[in-house]
Amino acid sequence: MSTHEACAASLLNHDTLIEIFHACVELESESCASTLATESAPWVLGHVCQSWRRTVMSSPLLWTSIHVSLDNLDSAAQSRALFLLDLYLSRSASCPLSVSIHSSKAFQKSPSFLRPLLSASARWHRLEMDIPVSSYAAFSALTGFLDLLETLHVRLPHQNKTQAVHDFANLKDGVRLFRFCNNLKYLSLQDIPYPRDVFHLPWARLQDLSVYSSSTLVTNFTNLRALHGLRNLTSCSLECRSTMNARKPQNLTLPALRSMTLLSVEHDQDLGGIDVCRMGIVQMLSWLTLPALNHLRLYQSSGVQSEAENSSEDDLVDQIIQLIRRSHCETEGLQLQLYPSVNEAGMKSILDQILPSPERLTLAPHSAYRPYCDRISMSKLFRRVDT
């Protein structure tokens, strides 16, 4: 469009424009496009008409998400990035910021064009770091200046296990950048073995922890070490990778944990093709005691089961029952999302064992579980209950 007056949007009434504007903002809200890409929101929203441009310029919250990739930036691109970051910081006023920094290559000093963003670190509310672990030293000047930080996502962009081992071996005292982030509540980690040794932060204050990995360096044992002492943790999501030939660790109690999600890894080639989908979940369940548990969710891809897999399902059902009994958690209101990890027969066994009164059973299936739940009648689950 050459001018705002020539566009068709200028013919719409104000209320309609605002409604469309809000829809476009919601559509773009999940995007992780680089801040340097002006062909995405919020930049393009101001190109539609004058009304939208005024709204964009007077809406600080539209300028609070800053995504920066440090890969392949020449001097011209860095100058442009400095200009755009200044615009974001000025237009976002004093609003809390959501910041994402990505680099596939290690660097020793933070790029000069990031200085305005780093100077606004007191406004960082959410931070996503996708950089080599050796590069965290470049941000050491921010230590103690991340008071507002509440959500932290950390991922290591290693494509091979050897590089990851090398970087961790050269990490002397760990990453201390986040050790004074006393408002930190939500932490997400990906591909980080022994995170308590790598990152110094107020672990005991965490309320929500997620651990994911495509690396065999991260196992159930390393995850369990990360969970120790997290007495305020209320929600946890773990990708389970079975620890082979390891001594059984001491049972861990998480007194405040209400929601637990356990995800299985795919077939692990390092184990000679052994199916570890359920094995990892079974092992993790056997190590935990969760007295406040309200919601247990298991997730794995479904498929044709072998005889060995059927046996592992029996182990899984047994561990779920043992967990609930061991934890002495309140069964009334307990939510179990177990399909397809547990089939109909397994569900019947679990409910028969843990539910003191079938009259208190409530089935409220999610749409994803509808085909499964529609096949179940109360008479199949409990012989003593009529349909």
Coordinates of C-alpha atoms in Angstrom, one line a residue:
M1 CA 0.0 0.0 0.0
S2 CA 1.5 3.3 -1.0
T3 CA -0.6 5.4 1.4
H4 CA -2.8 4.8 4.4
E5 CA -5.7 6.7 2.8
A6 CA -5.7 4.4 -0.2
C7 CA -6.2 1.1 1.8
A8 CA -9.5 -0.6 2.1
A9 CA -9.1 -0.8 5.9
S10 CA -9.7 2.9 6.1
L11 CA -13.3 2.4 5.1
L12 CA -14.1 0.2 8.1
N13 CA -15.5 1.7 11.3
H14 CA -13.3 2.1 14.4
D15 CA -14.8 -0.8 16.4
T16 CA -14.4 -3.3 13.5
L17 CA -10.8 -2.2 13.0
I18 CA -10.0 -2.6 16.7
E19 CA -11.5 -6.1 16.7
I20 CA -9.5 -7.2 13.7
F21 CA -6.4 -5.6 15.3
H22 CA -6.8 -7.6 18.5
A23 CA -7.2 -10.8 16.4
C24 CA -4.0 -10.1 14.5
V25 CA -2.1 -9.4 17.7
E26 CA -3.2 -12.7 19.2
L27 CA -2.2 -14.5 16.0
E28 CA 1.3 -13.1 16.2
S29 CA 1.7 -13.5 19.9
E30 CA 3.0 -17.1 19.6
S31 CA 5.5 -16.1 16.9
C32 CA 9.2 -16.1 17.8
A33 CA 10.2 -13.9 14.8
S34 CA 13.4 -11.9 15.4
T35 CA 13.0 -8.4 16.5
L36 CA 15.2 -7.4 13.6
A37 CA 12.6 -8.7 11.2
T38 CA 10.3 -5.7 10.5
E39 CA 8.0 -7.7 8.3
S40 CA 6.4 -9.2 11.4
A41 CA 4.3 -7.8 14.2
P42 CA 4.2 -5.2 15.7
W43 CA 5.8 -3.4 12.7
V44 CA 3.4 -4.6 10.0
L45 CA 0.3 -3.7 12.1
G46 CA 1.2 0.0 11.7
H47 CA 1.2 -0.3 7.9
V48 CA -2.5 -1.2 7.6
C49 CA -4.1 2.2 8.3
Q50 CA -3.7 5.4 10.3
S51 CA -5.9 4.1 13.1
W52 CA -3.8 1.0 13.5
R53 CA -0.6 3.0 13.4
R54 CA -1.9 5.2 16.2
T55 CA -2.8 2.2 18.2
V56 CA 0.5 0.5 17.7
M57 CA 2.5 3.6 18.6
S58 CA 0.4 4.1 21.8
S59 CA 0.5 0.5 23.0
P60 CA 3.7 -0.2 25.0
L61 CA 2.7 -3.8 25.6
L62 CA 3.1 -4.5 21.8
W63 CA 6.8 -3.7 22.1
T64 CA 7.7 -5.8 25.1
S65 CA 8.8 -9.1 23.3
I66 CA 12.4 -8.8 22.0
H67 CA 13.9 -11.8 20.1
V68 CA 17.5 -11.4 19.0
S69 CA 19.6 -13.9 17.0
L70 CA 23.4 -13.2 17.1
D71 CA 24.2 -15.4 14.2
N72 CA 25.5 -14.0 10.9
L73 CA 25.3 -10.3 11.8
D74 CA 27.7 -8.1 9.9
S75 CA 28.5 -4.5 10.9
A76 CA 25.6 -3.1 8.9
A77 CA 23.2 -5.5 10.5
Q78 CA 24.5 -4.7 13.9
S79 CA 23.9 -1.0 13.4
R80 CA 20.4 -1.6 12.2
A81 CA 19.8 -3.9 15.2
L82 CA 21.0 -1.1 17.6
F83 CA 18.5 1.3 16.0
L84 CA 15.6 -1.2 16.3
L85 CA 16.4 -2.2 19.9
D86 CA 16.4 1.5 20.9
L87 CA 12.9 1.8 19.3
Y88 CA 11.6 -1.2 21.1
L89 CA 12.9 0.0 24.5
S90 CA 11.5 3.5 24.1
R91 CA 8.1 2.3 22.8
S92 CA 7.7 -0.3 25.5
A93 CA 8.0 2.5 28.1
S94 CA 8.6 1.0 31.6
C95 CA 6.7 -2.3 30.9
P96 CA 8.3 -5.7 31.9
L97 CA 10.2 -7.3 29.0
S98 CA 10.2 -10.7 27.5
V99 CA 13.7 -11.3 26.1
S100 CA 15.1 -14.1 23.9
I101 CA 18.8 -14.3 22.9
H102 CA 20.0 -17.0 20.5
S103 CA 23.4 -17.9 19.2
S104 CA 24.6 -21.2 17.8
K105 CA 28.3 -20.1 18.1
A106 CA 30.2 -19.3 21.3
F107 CA 31.3 -15.7 21.9
Q108 CA 33.5 -14.1 24.6
K109 CA 32.0 -10.6 24.7
S110 CA 28.4 -9.5 24.3
P111 CA 27.9 -7.6 21.0
S112 CA 28.0 -3.9 21.3
F113 CA 24.5 -3.4 19.8
L114 CA 23.1 -5.3 22.8
R115 CA 24.1 -2.6 25.3
P116 CA 20.8 -0.8 25.3
L117 CA 19.0 -4.1 25.9
L118 CA 21.4 -5.1 28.7
S119 CA 21.1 -1.7 30.3
A120 CA 17.3 -2.5 30.7
S121 CA 17.9 -5.8 32.4
A122 CA 16.0 -4.6 35.5
R123 CA 12.9 -4.8 33.3
W124 CA 13.5 -8.4 32.2
H125 CA 10.5 -10.4 33.3
R126 CA 10.9 -13.4 31.1
L127 CA 14.2 -14.6 29.6
E128 CA 15.1 -17.3 27.0
M129 CA 18.7 -18.1 26.5
D130 CA 19.7 -20.4 23.7
I131 CA 23.5 -20.0 23.7
P132 CA 26.6 -22.1 24.4
V133 CA 27.3 -22.5 28.1
S134 CA 30.7 -20.9 27.7
S135 CA 29.1 -17.7 26.4
Y136 CA 27.2 -16.9 29.7
A137 CA 30.4 -15.2 31.0
A138 CA 29.7 -12.4 28.5
F139 CA 26.6 -11.5 30.5
S140 CA 28.3 -11.6 33.9
A141 CA 27.9 -7.8 34.4
L142 CA 24.1 -8.4 34.7
T143 CA 24.6 -10.5 37.9
G144 CA 22.4 -8.8 40.6
F145 CA 20.5 -6.7 38.1
L146 CA 17.7 -9.2 37.2
D147 CA 15.4 -8.4 40.1
L148 CA 12.2 -8.7 38.1
L149 CA 13.1 -12.0 36.4
E150 CA 10.3 -14.5 37.0
T151 CA 10.6 -17.0 34.1
L152 CA 13.8 -18.5 32.7
H153 CA 14.1 -20.8 29.7
V154 CA 17.6 -22.2 29.1
R155 CA 18.7 -24.3 26.1
L156 CA 22.1 -25.3 24.8
P157 CA 22.4 -25.3 21.0
H158 CA 24.8 -28.3 20.8
Q159 CA 24.4 -30.5 17.9
N160 CA 26.7 -33.2 19.2
K161 CA 27.4 -34.9 22.5
T162 CA 31.2 -34.4 22.2
Q163 CA 30.9 -30.6 22.0
A164 CA 28.6 -30.5 25.0
V165 CA 30.9 -32.6 27.1
H166 CA 33.8 -30.3 26.2
D167 CA 32.0 -27.2 27.2
F168 CA 30.8 -28.5 30.5
A169 CA 34.3 -29.8 31.3
N170 CA 35.7 -26.3 30.8
L171 CA 33.1 -24.7 33.0
K172 CA 34.9 -24.1 36.3
D173 CA 32.6 -22.5 38.8
G174 CA 29.3 -22.8 37.0
V175 CA 27.0 -20.0 35.7
R176 CA 26.4 -17.4 38.4
L177 CA 24.4 -14.9 36.4
F178 CA 21.1 -15.9 38.0
R179 CA 22.1 -16.5 41.6
F180 CA 20.4 -13.3 42.9
C181 CA 17.1 -13.8 40.9
N182 CA 15.0 -14.1 44.0
N183 CA 11.7 -13.6 42.1
L184 CA 12.4 -16.6 39.8
K185 CA 9.5 -19.0 39.8
Y186 CA 9.4 -20.8 36.5
L187 CA 12.4 -22.6 35.1
S188 CA 12.7 -24.6 31.8
L189 CA 15.9 -26.5 31.0
Q190 CA 16.8 -28.4 27.8
D191 CA 19.9 -30.5 27.2
I192 CA 21.6 -29.6 30.5
P193 CA 23.0 -32.4 32.5
Y194 CA 23.4 -31.9 36.3
P195 CA 21.8 -28.4 36.1
R196 CA 22.4 -27.8 39.9
D197 CA 26.1 -27.9 39.2
V198 CA 25.9 -25.7 36.1
F199 CA 23.5 -23.0 37.2
H200 CA 23.7 -21.2 40.5
L201 CA 20.3 -19.8 41.2
P202 CA 17.7 -19.8 44.0
W203 CA 16.5 -23.3 43.3
A204 CA 14.5 -23.5 46.6
R205 CA 12.2 -20.7 45.4
L206 CA 11.1 -22.4 42.2
Q207 CA 7.4 -23.2 41.8
D208 CA 7.5 -24.6 38.3
L209 CA 10.2 -26.7 36.7
S210 CA 10.4 -28.3 33.2
V211 CA 13.3 -30.5 32.0
Y212 CA 13.6 -31.7 28.4
S213 CA 16.4 -33.3 26.6
S214 CA 17.4 -34.9 23.3
S215 CA 20.8 -35.8 24.8
T216 CA 21.7 -39.1 26.7
L217 CA 23.7 -36.9 29.1
V218 CA 20.4 -36.1 30.8
T219 CA 18.9 -39.0 32.6
N220 CA 16.4 -39.7 35.4
F221 CA 19.3 -39.6 37.8
T222 CA 20.4 -36.1 36.8
N223 CA 16.8 -35.0 36.9
L224 CA 16.4 -36.4 40.4
R225 CA 19.4 -34.4 41.6
A226 CA 17.8 -31.3 40.2
L227 CA 14.7 -31.9 42.2
H228 CA 16.3 -32.2 45.6
G229 CA 15.3 -29.5 48.1
L230 CA 12.6 -27.9 45.9
R231 CA 10.1 -27.7 48.7
N232 CA 8.1 -24.9 47.0
L233 CA 7.7 -26.7 43.7
T234 CA 4.0 -27.0 42.7
S235 CA 4.3 -28.1 39.1
C236 CA 6.9 -30.2 37.3
S237 CA 7.3 -31.6 33.8
L238 CA 10.1 -34.1 33.1
E239 CA 11.3 -36.0 30.0
C240 CA 12.2 -39.4 31.4
R241 CA 15.3 -41.3 30.3
S242 CA 16.0 -44.5 32.2
T243 CA 19.3 -44.7 34.1
M244 CA 20.7 -48.1 33.4
N245 CA 22.8 -50.1 35.9
A246 CA 22.7 -47.3 38.5
R247 CA 22.2 -47.8 42.2
K248 CA 18.7 -46.9 43.4
P249 CA 18.7 -43.4 44.8
Q250 CA 17.0 -42.5 48.0
N251 CA 13.3 -41.8 47.6
L252 CA 12.5 -38.1 47.1
T253 CA 9.6 -36.3 48.6
L254 CA 8.2 -33.1 47.0
P255 CA 5.7 -31.9 49.6
A256 CA 4.1 -29.1 47.6
L257 CA 4.0 -30.7 44.2
R258 CA 0.4 -30.7 42.9
S259 CA 0.9 -31.3 39.1
M260 CA 3.4 -33.8 37.6
T261 CA 3.9 -34.5 33.9
L262 CA 6.2 -37.3 32.8
L263 CA 7.1 -37.6 29.1
S264 CA 8.8 -40.5 27.6
V265 CA 11.7 -40.4 25.2
E266 CA 11.6 -42.3 21.9
H267 CA 13.5 -45.5 21.3
D268 CA 17.0 -44.9 22.5
Q269 CA 19.6 -46.1 20.1
D270 CA 22.3 -46.1 22.8
L271 CA 20.4 -48.9 24.5
G272 CA 20.5 -51.2 21.5
G273 CA 16.9 -50.5 20.4
I274 CA 15.4 -51.4 23.7
D275 CA 12.0 -49.6 24.2
V276 CA 12.5 -47.1 27.0
C277 CA 9.2 -45.3 26.5
R278 CA 7.7 -46.7 29.7
M279 CA 10.9 -47.8 31.4
G280 CA 11.9 -44.2 32.1
I281 CA 8.5 -43.2 33.5
V282 CA 8.3 -46.4 35.6
Q283 CA 11.8 -45.7 37.1
M284 CA 11.0 -42.0 37.9
L285 CA 7.6 -42.9 39.5
S286 CA 9.4 -45.4 41.8
W287 CA 11.7 -42.7 43.2
L288 CA 9.0 -40.1 44.1
T289 CA 6.6 -39.4 46.9
L290 CA 4.1 -36.7 46.2
P291 CA 1.7 -36.1 49.2
A292 CA 0.0 -33.0 47.6
L293 CA -0.5 -34.6 44.1
N294 CA -3.6 -33.5 42.4
H295 CA -2.8 -34.1 38.7
L296 CA -0.7 -36.8 37.2
R297 CA -0.2 -36.8 33.4
L298 CA 1.8 -39.3 31.4
Y299 CA 2.6 -38.8 27.8
Q300 CA 4.1 -41.1 25.2
S301 CA 3.4 -41.9 21.5
S302 CA 1.0 -44.8 21.0
G303 CA 1.6 -47.7 18.7
V304 CA 1.4 -51.5 18.3
Q305 CA 2.6 -53.1 21.6
S306 CA 5.0 -56.0 21.8
E307 CA 4.8 -58.6 24.6
A308 CA 7.7 -56.9 26.4
E309 CA 5.8 -53.6 26.2
N310 CA 2.7 -55.1 27.6
S311 CA 4.9 -56.3 30.5
S312 CA 6.3 -52.8 31.0
E313 CA 2.7 -51.5 31.1
D314 CA 2.0 -53.8 34.0
D315 CA 5.0 -52.3 35.8
L316 CA 3.7 -48.8 35.0
V317 CA 0.3 -49.6 36.4
D318 CA 1.9 -51.0 39.6
Q319 CA 4.1 -48.0 40.1
I320 CA 1.2 -45.6 39.7
I321 CA -0.7 -47.4 42.4
Q322 CA 2.3 -47.6 44.6
L323 CA 3.0 -43.8 44.1
I324 CA -0.6 -42.9 45.2
R325 CA -0.5 -45.2 48.2
R326 CA 3.0 -44.2 49.2
S327 CA 2.1 -40.5 48.9
H328 CA -1.2 -40.7 50.8
C329 CA -2.5 -38.0 48.5
E330 CA -6.2 -37.1 48.5
T331 CA -7.9 -39.3 45.9
E332 CA -11.0 -37.2 45.7
G333 CA -10.5 -34.7 42.9
L334 CA -7.3 -36.5 41.7
Q335 CA -6.9 -36.1 38.0
L336 CA -5.2 -38.9 36.0
Q337 CA -4.4 -38.4 32.4
L338 CA -2.7 -41.7 31.5
Y339 CA -3.9 -42.7 28.0
P340 CA -2.3 -44.0 25.8
S341 CA 0.4 -45.0 28.3
V342 CA -2.2 -47.0 30.3
N343 CA -4.9 -49.0 28.5
E344 CA -8.5 -49.7 29.6
A345 CA -7.5 -52.7 31.7
G346 CA -4.8 -50.8 33.5
M347 CA -7.1 -47.9 34.3
K348 CA -9.6 -50.4 35.8
S349 CA -6.9 -51.8 38.0
I350 CA -5.7 -48.4 39.1
L351 CA -9.2 -47.2 40.0
D352 CA -10.2 -50.4 41.7
Q353 CA -7.1 -50.1 43.9
I354 CA -7.1 -46.4 44.8
L355 CA -10.7 -45.2 44.7
P356 CA -12.4 -45.8 48.0
S357 CA -15.9 -45.0 46.7
P358 CA -16.9 -45.1 43.0
E359 CA -19.7 -42.6 43.7
R360 CA -17.0 -39.9 43.8
L361 CA -15.6 -40.8 40.4
T362 CA -16.0 -38.0 37.8
L363 CA -15.0 -38.5 34.2
A364 CA -14.4 -35.3 32.3
P365 CA -12.5 -36.4 29.2
H366 CA -10.4 -34.0 27.2
S367 CA -11.2 -34.1 23.5
A368 CA -7.9 -35.9 22.9
Y369 CA -9.1 -38.8 25.2
R370 CA -12.7 -38.9 23.9
P371 CA -12.3 -42.0 21.7
Y372 CA -10.8 -43.8 24.7
C373 CA -13.3 -42.7 27.3
D374 CA -16.3 -43.3 25.1
R375 CA -15.5 -47.0 25.0
I376 CA -15.6 -47.2 28.8
S377 CA -18.8 -47.9 30.7
M378 CA -18.9 -47.9 34.5
S379 CA -19.8 -51.6 34.5
K380 CA -16.5 -52.3 32.8
L381 CA -14.5 -50.3 35.3
F382 CA -16.4 -51.6 38.4
R383 CA -18.3 -54.8 38.6
R384 CA -20.4 -53.5 41.5
V385 CA -21.6 -50.4 39.6
D386 CA -24.5 -50.5 37.2
T387 CA -24.4 -48.6 33.9

